[in-house]
mmCIF file with all atom_site columns, C-alpha atoms in Angstrom:
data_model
loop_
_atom_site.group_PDB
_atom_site.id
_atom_site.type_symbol
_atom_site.label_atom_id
_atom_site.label_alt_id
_atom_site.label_comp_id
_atom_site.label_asym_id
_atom_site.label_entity_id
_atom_site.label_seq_id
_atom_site.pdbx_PDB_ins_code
_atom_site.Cartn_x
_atom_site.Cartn_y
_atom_site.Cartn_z
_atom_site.occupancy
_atom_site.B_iso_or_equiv
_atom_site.pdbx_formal_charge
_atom_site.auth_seq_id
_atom_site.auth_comp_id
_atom_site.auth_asym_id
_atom_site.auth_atom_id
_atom_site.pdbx_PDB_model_num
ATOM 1   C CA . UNK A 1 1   ? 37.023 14.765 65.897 1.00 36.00 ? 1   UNK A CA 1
ATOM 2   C CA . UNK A 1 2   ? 36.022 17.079 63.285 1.00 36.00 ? 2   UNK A CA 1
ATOM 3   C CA . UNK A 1 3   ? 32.708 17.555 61.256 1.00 38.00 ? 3   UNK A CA 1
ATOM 4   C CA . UNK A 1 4   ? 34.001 15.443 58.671 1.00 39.00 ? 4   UNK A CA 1
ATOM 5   C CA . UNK A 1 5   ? 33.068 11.665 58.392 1.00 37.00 ? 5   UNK A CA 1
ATOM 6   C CA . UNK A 1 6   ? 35.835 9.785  58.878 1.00 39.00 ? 6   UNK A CA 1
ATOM 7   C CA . UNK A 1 7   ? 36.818 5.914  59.281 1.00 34.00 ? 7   UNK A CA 1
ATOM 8   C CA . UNK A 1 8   ? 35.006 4.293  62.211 1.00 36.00 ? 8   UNK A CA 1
ATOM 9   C CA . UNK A 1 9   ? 35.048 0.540  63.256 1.00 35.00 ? 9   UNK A CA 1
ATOM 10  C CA . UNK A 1 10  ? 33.326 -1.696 61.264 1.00 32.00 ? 10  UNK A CA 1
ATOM 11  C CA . UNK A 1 11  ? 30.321 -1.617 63.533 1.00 34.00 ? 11  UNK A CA 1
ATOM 12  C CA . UNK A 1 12  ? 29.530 1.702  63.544 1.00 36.00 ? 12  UNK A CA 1
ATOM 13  C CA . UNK A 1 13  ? 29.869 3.507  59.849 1.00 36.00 ? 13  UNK A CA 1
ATOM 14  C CA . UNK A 1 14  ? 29.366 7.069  59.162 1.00 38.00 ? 14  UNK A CA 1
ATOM 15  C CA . UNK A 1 15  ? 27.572 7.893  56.463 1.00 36.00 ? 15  UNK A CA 1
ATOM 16  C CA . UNK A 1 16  ? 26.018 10.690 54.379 1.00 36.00 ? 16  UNK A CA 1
ATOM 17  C CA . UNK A 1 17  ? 23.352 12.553 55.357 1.00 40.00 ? 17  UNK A CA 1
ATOM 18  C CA . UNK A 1 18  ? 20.258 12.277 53.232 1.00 43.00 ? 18  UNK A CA 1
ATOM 19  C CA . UNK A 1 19  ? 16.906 14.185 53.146 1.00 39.00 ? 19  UNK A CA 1
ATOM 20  C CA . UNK A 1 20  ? 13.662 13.352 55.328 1.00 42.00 ? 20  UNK A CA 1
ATOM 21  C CA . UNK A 1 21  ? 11.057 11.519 53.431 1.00 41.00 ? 21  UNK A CA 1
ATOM 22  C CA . UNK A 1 22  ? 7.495  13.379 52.878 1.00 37.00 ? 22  UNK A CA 1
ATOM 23  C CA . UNK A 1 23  ? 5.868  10.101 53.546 1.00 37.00 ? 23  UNK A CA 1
ATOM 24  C CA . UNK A 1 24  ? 3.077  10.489 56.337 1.00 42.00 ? 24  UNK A CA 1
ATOM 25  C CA . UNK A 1 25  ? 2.903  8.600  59.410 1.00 46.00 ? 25  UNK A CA 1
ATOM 26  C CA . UNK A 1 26  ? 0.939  5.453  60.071 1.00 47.00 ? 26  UNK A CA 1
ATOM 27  C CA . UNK A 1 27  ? -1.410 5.622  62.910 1.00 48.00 ? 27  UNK A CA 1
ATOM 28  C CA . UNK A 1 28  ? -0.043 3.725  65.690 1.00 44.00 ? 28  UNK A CA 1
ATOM 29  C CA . UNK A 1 29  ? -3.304 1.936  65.927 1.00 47.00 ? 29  UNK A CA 1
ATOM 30  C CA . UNK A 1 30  ? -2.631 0.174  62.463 1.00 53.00 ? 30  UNK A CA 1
ATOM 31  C CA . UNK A 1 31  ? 0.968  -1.545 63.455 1.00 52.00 ? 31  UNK A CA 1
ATOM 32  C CA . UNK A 1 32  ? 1.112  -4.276 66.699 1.00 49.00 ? 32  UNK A CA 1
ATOM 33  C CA . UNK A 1 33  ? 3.812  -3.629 69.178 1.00 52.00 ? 33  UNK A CA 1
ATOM 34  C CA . UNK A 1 34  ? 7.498  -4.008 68.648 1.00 51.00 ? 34  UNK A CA 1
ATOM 35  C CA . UNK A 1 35  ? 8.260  -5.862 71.624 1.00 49.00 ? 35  UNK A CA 1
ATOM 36  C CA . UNK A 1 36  ? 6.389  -9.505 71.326 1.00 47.00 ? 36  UNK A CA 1
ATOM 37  C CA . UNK A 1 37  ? 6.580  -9.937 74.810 1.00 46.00 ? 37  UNK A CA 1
ATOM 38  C CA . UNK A 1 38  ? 3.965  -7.217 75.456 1.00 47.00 ? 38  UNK A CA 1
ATOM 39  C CA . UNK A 1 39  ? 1.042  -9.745 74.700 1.00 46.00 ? 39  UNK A CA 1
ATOM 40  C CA . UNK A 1 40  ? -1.085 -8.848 77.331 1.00 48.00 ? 40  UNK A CA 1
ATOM 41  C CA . UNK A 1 41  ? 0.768  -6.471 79.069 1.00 56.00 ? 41  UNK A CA 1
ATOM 42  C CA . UNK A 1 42  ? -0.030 -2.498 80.070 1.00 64.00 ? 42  UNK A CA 1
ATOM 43  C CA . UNK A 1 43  ? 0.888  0.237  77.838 1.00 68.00 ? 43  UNK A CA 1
ATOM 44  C CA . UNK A 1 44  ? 0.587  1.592  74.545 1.00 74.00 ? 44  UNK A CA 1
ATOM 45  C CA . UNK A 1 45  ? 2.376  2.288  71.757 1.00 81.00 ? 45  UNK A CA 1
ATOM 46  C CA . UNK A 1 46  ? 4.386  5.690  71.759 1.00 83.00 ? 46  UNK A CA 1
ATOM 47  C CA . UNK A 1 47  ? 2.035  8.304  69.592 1.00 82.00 ? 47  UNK A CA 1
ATOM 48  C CA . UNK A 1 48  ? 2.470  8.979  66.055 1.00 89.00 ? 48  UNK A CA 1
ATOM 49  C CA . UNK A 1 49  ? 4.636  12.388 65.372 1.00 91.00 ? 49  UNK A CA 1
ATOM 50  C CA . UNK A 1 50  ? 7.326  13.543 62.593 1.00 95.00 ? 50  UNK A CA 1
ATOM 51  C CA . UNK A 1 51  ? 9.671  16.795 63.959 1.00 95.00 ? 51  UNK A CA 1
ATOM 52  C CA . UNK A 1 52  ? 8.557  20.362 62.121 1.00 91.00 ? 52  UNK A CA 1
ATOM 53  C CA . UNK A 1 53  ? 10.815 20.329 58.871 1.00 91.00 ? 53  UNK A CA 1
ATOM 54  C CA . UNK A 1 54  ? 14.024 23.617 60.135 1.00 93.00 ? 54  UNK A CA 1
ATOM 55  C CA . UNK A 1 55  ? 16.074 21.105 61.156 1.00 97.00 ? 55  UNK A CA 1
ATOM 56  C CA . UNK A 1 56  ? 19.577 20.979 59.625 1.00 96.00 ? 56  UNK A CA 1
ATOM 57  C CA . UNK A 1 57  ? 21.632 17.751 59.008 1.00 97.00 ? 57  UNK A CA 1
ATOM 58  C CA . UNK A 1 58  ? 25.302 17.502 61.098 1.00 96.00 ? 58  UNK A CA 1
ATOM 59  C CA . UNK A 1 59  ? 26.229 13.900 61.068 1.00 97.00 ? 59  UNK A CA 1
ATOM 60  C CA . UNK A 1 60  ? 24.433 10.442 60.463 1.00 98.00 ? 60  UNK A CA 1
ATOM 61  C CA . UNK A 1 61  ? 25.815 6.929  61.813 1.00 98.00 ? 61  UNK A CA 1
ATOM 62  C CA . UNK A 1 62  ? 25.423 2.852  61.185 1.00 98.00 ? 62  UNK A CA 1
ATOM 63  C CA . UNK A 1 63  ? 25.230 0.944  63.493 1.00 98.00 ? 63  UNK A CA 1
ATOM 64  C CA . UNK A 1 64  ? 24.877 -2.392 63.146 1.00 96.00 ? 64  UNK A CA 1
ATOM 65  C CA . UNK A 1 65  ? 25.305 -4.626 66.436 1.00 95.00 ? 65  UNK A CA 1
ATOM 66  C CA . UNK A 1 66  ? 25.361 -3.645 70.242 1.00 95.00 ? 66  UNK A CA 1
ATOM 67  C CA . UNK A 1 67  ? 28.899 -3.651 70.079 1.00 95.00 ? 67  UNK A CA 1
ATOM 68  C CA . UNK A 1 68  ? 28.631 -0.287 67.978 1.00 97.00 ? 68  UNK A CA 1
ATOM 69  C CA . UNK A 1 69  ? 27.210 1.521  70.394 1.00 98.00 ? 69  UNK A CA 1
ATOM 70  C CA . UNK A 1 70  ? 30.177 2.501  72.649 1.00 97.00 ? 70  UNK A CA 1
ATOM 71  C CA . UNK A 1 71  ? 31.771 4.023  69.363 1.00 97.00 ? 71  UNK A CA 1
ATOM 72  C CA . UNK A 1 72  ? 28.378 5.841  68.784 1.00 98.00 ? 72  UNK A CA 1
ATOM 73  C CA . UNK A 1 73  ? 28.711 7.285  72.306 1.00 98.00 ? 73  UNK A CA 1
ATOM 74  C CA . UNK A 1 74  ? 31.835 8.926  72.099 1.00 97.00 ? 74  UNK A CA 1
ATOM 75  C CA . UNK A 1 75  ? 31.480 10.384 68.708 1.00 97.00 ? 75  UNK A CA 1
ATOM 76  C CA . UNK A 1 76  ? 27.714 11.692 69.326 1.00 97.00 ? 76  UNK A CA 1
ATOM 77  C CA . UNK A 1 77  ? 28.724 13.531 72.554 1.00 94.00 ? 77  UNK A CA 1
ATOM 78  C CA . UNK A 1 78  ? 32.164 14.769 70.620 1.00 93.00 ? 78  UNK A CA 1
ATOM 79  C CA . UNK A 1 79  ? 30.081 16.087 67.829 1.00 94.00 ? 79  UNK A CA 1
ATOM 80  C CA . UNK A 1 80  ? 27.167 17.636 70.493 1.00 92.00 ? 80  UNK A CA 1
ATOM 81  C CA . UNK A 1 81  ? 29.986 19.078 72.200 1.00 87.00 ? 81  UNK A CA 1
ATOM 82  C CA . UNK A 1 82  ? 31.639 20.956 68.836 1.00 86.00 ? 82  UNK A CA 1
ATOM 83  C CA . UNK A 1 83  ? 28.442 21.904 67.627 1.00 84.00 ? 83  UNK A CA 1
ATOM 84  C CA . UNK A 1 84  ? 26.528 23.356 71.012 1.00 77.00 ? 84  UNK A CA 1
ATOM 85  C CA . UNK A 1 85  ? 30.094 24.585 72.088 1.00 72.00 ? 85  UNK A CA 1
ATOM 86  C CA . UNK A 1 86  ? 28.641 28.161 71.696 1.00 68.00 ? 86  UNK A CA 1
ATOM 87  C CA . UNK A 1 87  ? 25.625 28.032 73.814 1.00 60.00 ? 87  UNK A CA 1
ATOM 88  C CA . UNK A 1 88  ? 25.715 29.704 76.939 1.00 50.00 ? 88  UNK A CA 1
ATOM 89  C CA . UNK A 1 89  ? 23.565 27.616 79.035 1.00 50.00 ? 89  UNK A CA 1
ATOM 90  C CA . UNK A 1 90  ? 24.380 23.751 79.671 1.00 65.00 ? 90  UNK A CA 1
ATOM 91  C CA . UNK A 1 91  ? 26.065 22.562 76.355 1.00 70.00 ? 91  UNK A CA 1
ATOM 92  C CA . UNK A 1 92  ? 27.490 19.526 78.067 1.00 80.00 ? 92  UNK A CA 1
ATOM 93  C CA . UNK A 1 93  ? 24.001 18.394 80.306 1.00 86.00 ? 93  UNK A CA 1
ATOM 94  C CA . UNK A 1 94  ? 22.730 18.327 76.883 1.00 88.00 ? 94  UNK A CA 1
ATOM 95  C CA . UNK A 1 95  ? 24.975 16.664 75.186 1.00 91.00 ? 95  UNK A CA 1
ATOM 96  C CA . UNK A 1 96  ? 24.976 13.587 78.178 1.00 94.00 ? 96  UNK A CA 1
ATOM 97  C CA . UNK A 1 97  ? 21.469 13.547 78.295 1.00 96.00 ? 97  UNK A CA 1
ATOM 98  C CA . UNK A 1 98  ? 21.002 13.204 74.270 1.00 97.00 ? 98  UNK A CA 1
ATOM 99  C CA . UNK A 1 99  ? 23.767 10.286 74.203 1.00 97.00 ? 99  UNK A CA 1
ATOM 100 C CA . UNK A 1 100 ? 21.781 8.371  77.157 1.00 98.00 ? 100 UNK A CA 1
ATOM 101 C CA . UNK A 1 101 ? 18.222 8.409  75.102 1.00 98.00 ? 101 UNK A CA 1
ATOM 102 C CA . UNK A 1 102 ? 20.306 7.975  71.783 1.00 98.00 ? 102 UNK A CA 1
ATOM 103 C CA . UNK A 1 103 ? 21.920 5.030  73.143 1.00 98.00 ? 103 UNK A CA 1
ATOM 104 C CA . UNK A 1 104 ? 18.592 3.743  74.418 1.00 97.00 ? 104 UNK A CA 1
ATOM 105 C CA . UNK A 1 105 ? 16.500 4.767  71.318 1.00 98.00 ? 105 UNK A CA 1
ATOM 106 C CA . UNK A 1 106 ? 19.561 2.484  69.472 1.00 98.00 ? 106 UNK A CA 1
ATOM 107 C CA . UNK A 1 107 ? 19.757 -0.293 71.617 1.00 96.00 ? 107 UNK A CA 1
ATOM 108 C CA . UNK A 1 108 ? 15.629 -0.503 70.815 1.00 94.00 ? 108 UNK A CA 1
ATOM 109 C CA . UNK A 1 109 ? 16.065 -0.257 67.397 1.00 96.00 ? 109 UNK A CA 1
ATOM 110 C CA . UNK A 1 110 ? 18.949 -3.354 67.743 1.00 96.00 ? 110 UNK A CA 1
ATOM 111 C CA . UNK A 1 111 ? 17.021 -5.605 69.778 1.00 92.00 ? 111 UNK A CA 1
ATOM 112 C CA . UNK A 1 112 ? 13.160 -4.913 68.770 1.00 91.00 ? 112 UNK A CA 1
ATOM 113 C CA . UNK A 1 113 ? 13.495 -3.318 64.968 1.00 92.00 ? 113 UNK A CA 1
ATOM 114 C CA . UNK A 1 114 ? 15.973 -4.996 61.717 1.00 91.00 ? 114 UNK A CA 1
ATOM 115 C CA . UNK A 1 115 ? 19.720 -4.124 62.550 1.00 93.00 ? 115 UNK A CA 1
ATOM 116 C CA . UNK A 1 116 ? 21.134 -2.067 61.208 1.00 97.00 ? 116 UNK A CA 1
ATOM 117 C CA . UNK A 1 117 ? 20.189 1.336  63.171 1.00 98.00 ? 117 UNK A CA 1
ATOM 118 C CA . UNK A 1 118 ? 20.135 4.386  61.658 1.00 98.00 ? 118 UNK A CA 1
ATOM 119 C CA . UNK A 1 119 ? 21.337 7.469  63.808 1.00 99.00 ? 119 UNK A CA 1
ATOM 120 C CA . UNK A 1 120 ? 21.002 11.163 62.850 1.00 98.00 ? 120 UNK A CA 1
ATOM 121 C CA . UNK A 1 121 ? 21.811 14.445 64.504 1.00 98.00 ? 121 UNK A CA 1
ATOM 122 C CA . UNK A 1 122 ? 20.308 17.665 63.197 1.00 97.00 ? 122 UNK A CA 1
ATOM 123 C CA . UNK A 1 123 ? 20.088 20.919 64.965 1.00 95.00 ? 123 UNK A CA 1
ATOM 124 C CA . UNK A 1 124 ? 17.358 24.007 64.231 1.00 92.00 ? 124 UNK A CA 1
ATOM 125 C CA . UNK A 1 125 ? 19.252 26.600 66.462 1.00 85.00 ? 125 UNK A CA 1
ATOM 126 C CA . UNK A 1 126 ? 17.222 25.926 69.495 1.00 89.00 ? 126 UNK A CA 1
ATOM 127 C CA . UNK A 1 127 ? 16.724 22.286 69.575 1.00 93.00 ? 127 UNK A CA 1
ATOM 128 C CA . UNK A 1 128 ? 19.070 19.052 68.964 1.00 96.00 ? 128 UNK A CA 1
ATOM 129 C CA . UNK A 1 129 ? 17.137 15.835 66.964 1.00 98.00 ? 129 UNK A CA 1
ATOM 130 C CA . UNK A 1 130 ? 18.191 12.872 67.044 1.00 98.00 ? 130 UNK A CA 1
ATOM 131 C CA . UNK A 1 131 ? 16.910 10.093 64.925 1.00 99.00 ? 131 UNK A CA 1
ATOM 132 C CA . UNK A 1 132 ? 17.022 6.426  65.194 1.00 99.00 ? 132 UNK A CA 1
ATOM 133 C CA . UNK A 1 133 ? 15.858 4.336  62.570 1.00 98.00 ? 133 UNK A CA 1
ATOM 134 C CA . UNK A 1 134 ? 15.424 1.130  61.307 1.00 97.00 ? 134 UNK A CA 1
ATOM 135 C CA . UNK A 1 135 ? 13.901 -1.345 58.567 1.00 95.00 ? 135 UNK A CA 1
ATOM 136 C CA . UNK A 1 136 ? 11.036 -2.840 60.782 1.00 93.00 ? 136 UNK A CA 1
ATOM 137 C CA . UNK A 1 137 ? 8.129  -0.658 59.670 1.00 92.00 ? 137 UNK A CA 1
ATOM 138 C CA . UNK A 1 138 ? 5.800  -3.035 60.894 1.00 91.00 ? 138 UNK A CA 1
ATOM 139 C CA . UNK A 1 139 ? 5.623  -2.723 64.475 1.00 90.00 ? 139 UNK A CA 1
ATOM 140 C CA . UNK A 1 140 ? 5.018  0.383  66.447 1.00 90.00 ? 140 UNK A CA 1
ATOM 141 C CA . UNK A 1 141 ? 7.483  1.503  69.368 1.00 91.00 ? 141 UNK A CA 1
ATOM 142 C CA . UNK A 1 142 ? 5.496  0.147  72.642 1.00 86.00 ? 142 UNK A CA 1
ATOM 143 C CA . UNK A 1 143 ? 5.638  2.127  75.647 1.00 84.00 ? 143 UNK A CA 1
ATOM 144 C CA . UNK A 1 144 ? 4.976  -0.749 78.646 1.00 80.00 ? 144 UNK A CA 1
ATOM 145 C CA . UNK A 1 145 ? 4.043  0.597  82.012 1.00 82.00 ? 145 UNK A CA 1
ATOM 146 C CA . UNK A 1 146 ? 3.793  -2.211 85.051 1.00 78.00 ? 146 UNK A CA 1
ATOM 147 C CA . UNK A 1 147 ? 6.795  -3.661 84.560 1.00 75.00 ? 147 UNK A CA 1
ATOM 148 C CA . UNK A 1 148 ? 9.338  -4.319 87.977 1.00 77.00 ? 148 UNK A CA 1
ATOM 149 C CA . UNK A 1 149 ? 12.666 -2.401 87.789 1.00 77.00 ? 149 UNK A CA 1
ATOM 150 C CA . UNK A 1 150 ? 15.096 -5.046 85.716 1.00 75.00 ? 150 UNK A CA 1
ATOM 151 C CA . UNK A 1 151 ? 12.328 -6.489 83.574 1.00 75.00 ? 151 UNK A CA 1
ATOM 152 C CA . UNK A 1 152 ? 13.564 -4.061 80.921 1.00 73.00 ? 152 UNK A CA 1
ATOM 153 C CA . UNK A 1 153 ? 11.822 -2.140 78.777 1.00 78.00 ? 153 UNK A CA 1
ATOM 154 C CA . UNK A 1 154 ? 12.049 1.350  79.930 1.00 85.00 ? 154 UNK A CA 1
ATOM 155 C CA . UNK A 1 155 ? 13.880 3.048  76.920 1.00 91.00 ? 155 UNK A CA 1
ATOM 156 C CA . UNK A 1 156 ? 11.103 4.838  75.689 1.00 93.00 ? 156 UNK A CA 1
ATOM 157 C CA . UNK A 1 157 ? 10.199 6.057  79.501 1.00 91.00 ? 157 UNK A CA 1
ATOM 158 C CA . UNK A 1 158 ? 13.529 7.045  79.507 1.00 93.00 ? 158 UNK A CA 1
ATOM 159 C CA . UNK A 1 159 ? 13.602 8.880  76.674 1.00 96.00 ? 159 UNK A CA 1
ATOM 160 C CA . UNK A 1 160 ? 10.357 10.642 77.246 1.00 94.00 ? 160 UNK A CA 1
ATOM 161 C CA . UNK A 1 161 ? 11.782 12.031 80.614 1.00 94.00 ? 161 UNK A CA 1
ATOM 162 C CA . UNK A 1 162 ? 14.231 13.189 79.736 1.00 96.00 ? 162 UNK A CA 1
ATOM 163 C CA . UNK A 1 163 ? 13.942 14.554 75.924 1.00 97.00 ? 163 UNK A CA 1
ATOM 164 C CA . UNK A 1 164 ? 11.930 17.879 75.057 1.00 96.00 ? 164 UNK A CA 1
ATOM 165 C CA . UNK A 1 165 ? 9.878  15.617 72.573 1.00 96.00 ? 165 UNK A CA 1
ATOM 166 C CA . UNK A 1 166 ? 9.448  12.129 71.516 1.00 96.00 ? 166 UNK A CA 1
ATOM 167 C CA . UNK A 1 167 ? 7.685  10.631 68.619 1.00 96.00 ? 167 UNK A CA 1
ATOM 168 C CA . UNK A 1 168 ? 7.899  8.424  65.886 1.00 96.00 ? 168 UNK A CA 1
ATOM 169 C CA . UNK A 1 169 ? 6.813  8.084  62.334 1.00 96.00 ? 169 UNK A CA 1
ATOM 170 C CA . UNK A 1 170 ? 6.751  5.360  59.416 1.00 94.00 ? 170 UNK A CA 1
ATOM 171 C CA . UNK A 1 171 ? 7.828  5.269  55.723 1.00 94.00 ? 171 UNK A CA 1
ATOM 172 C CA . UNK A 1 172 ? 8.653  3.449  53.073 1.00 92.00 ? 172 UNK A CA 1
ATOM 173 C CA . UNK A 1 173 ? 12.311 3.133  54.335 1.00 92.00 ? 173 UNK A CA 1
ATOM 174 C CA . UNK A 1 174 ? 11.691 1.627  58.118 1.00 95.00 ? 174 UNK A CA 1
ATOM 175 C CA . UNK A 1 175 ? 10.661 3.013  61.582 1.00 96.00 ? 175 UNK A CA 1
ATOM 176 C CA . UNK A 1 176 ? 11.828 6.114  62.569 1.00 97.00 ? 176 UNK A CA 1
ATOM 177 C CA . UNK A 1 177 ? 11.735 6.845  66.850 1.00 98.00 ? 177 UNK A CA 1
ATOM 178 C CA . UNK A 1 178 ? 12.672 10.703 67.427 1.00 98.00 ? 178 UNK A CA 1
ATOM 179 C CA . UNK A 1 179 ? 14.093 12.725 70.157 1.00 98.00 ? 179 UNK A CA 1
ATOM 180 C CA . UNK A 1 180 ? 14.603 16.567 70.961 1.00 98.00 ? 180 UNK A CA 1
ATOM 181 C CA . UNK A 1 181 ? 16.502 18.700 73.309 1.00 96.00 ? 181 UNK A CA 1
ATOM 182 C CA . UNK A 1 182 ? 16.427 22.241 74.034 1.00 92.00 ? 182 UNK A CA 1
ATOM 183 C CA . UNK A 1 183 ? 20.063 23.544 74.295 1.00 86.00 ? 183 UNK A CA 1
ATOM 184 C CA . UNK A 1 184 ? 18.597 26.542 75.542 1.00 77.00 ? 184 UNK A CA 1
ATOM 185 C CA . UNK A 1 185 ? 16.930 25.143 78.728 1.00 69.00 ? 185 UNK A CA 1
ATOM 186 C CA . UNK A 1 186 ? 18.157 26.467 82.055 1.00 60.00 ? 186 UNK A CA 1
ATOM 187 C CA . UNK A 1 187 ? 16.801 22.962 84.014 1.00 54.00 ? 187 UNK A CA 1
#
């Protein structure tokens, strides 16, 4: 697949890359959880952050039901692949591990934020962002701890693992969760 944006199925739609906003974020201590079934449960929401501001746009995807997110899959990790192709140390562990906390930041935004989920992949030379979005900007990504393996909720453990960075910020155009990885890492 190339660099351009071309036809996808109707649940996941390309489409053009726009600008960050300058908007600050909101304190995670101001917004409640975005999973409701954290009442009373251990954990705390994921700390404010936005990425520093070198990062250039590649590609930017829609997607607007679960069903998307096998088509997001493929073409993230084609486009990683083209545009890390150069690197000499681990293009491809990259790649896989940026589609798994993609795919998990997305499936978050799906199930806990307002469909549709914004996706966007920017690189800085060192580092590969991804960003998920979406229009809930009232509830802060909640990072539960206590919970017994198949209660769900470990996407943002996940994701902090296994990414360089994770944060998340708020705007006047939704939530946005972020992820990093260093292409240049040799573990």
């Amino acid at each position: 697949m190339s660099d351009a944006l071309e036809p996808s199925p109707p649940t996941l739609a390309p489409s053009p890359v726009d600008a960050p906003s300058t908007m600050s974020p909101v304190p995670p201590a101001a917004l409640p959880p975005d999973d409701p079934t954290t009442a009373g449960e251990r954990g705390h929401t994921l700390p404010a952050a936005r990425p520093h501001d070198a990062f250039v746009p590649v590609r930017r995807w829609v997607v607007d039901s679960p069903a998307g997110l096998r088509a997001l899959r493929a073409e993230l990790r084609e486009q990683l692949s083209a545009s890390t192709s150069g690197r000499a140390v681990r293009p491809a562990r990259v790649a896989e591990t940026a589609v798994l906390v993609t795919s998990e930041l997305a499936t978050n935004a799906l199930t806990h934020g307002r469909p549709p989920a914004h996706v966007r992949l920017a690189l800085d030379g060192h580092l590969v962002l991804v960003v998920v979005s979406d229009d809930d900007a009232a509830h802060a990504p909640f990072l539960a701890e206590g919970r017994a393996p198949g209660e769900g909720g470990f996407g943002l453990q996940i994701a902090r693992r296994l990414a360089h960075e994770v944060g998340w910020w708020v705007d006047d155009a939704g939530k946005h969760v972020w992820a990093t990885f260093d292409v240049d890492a040799t573990s």
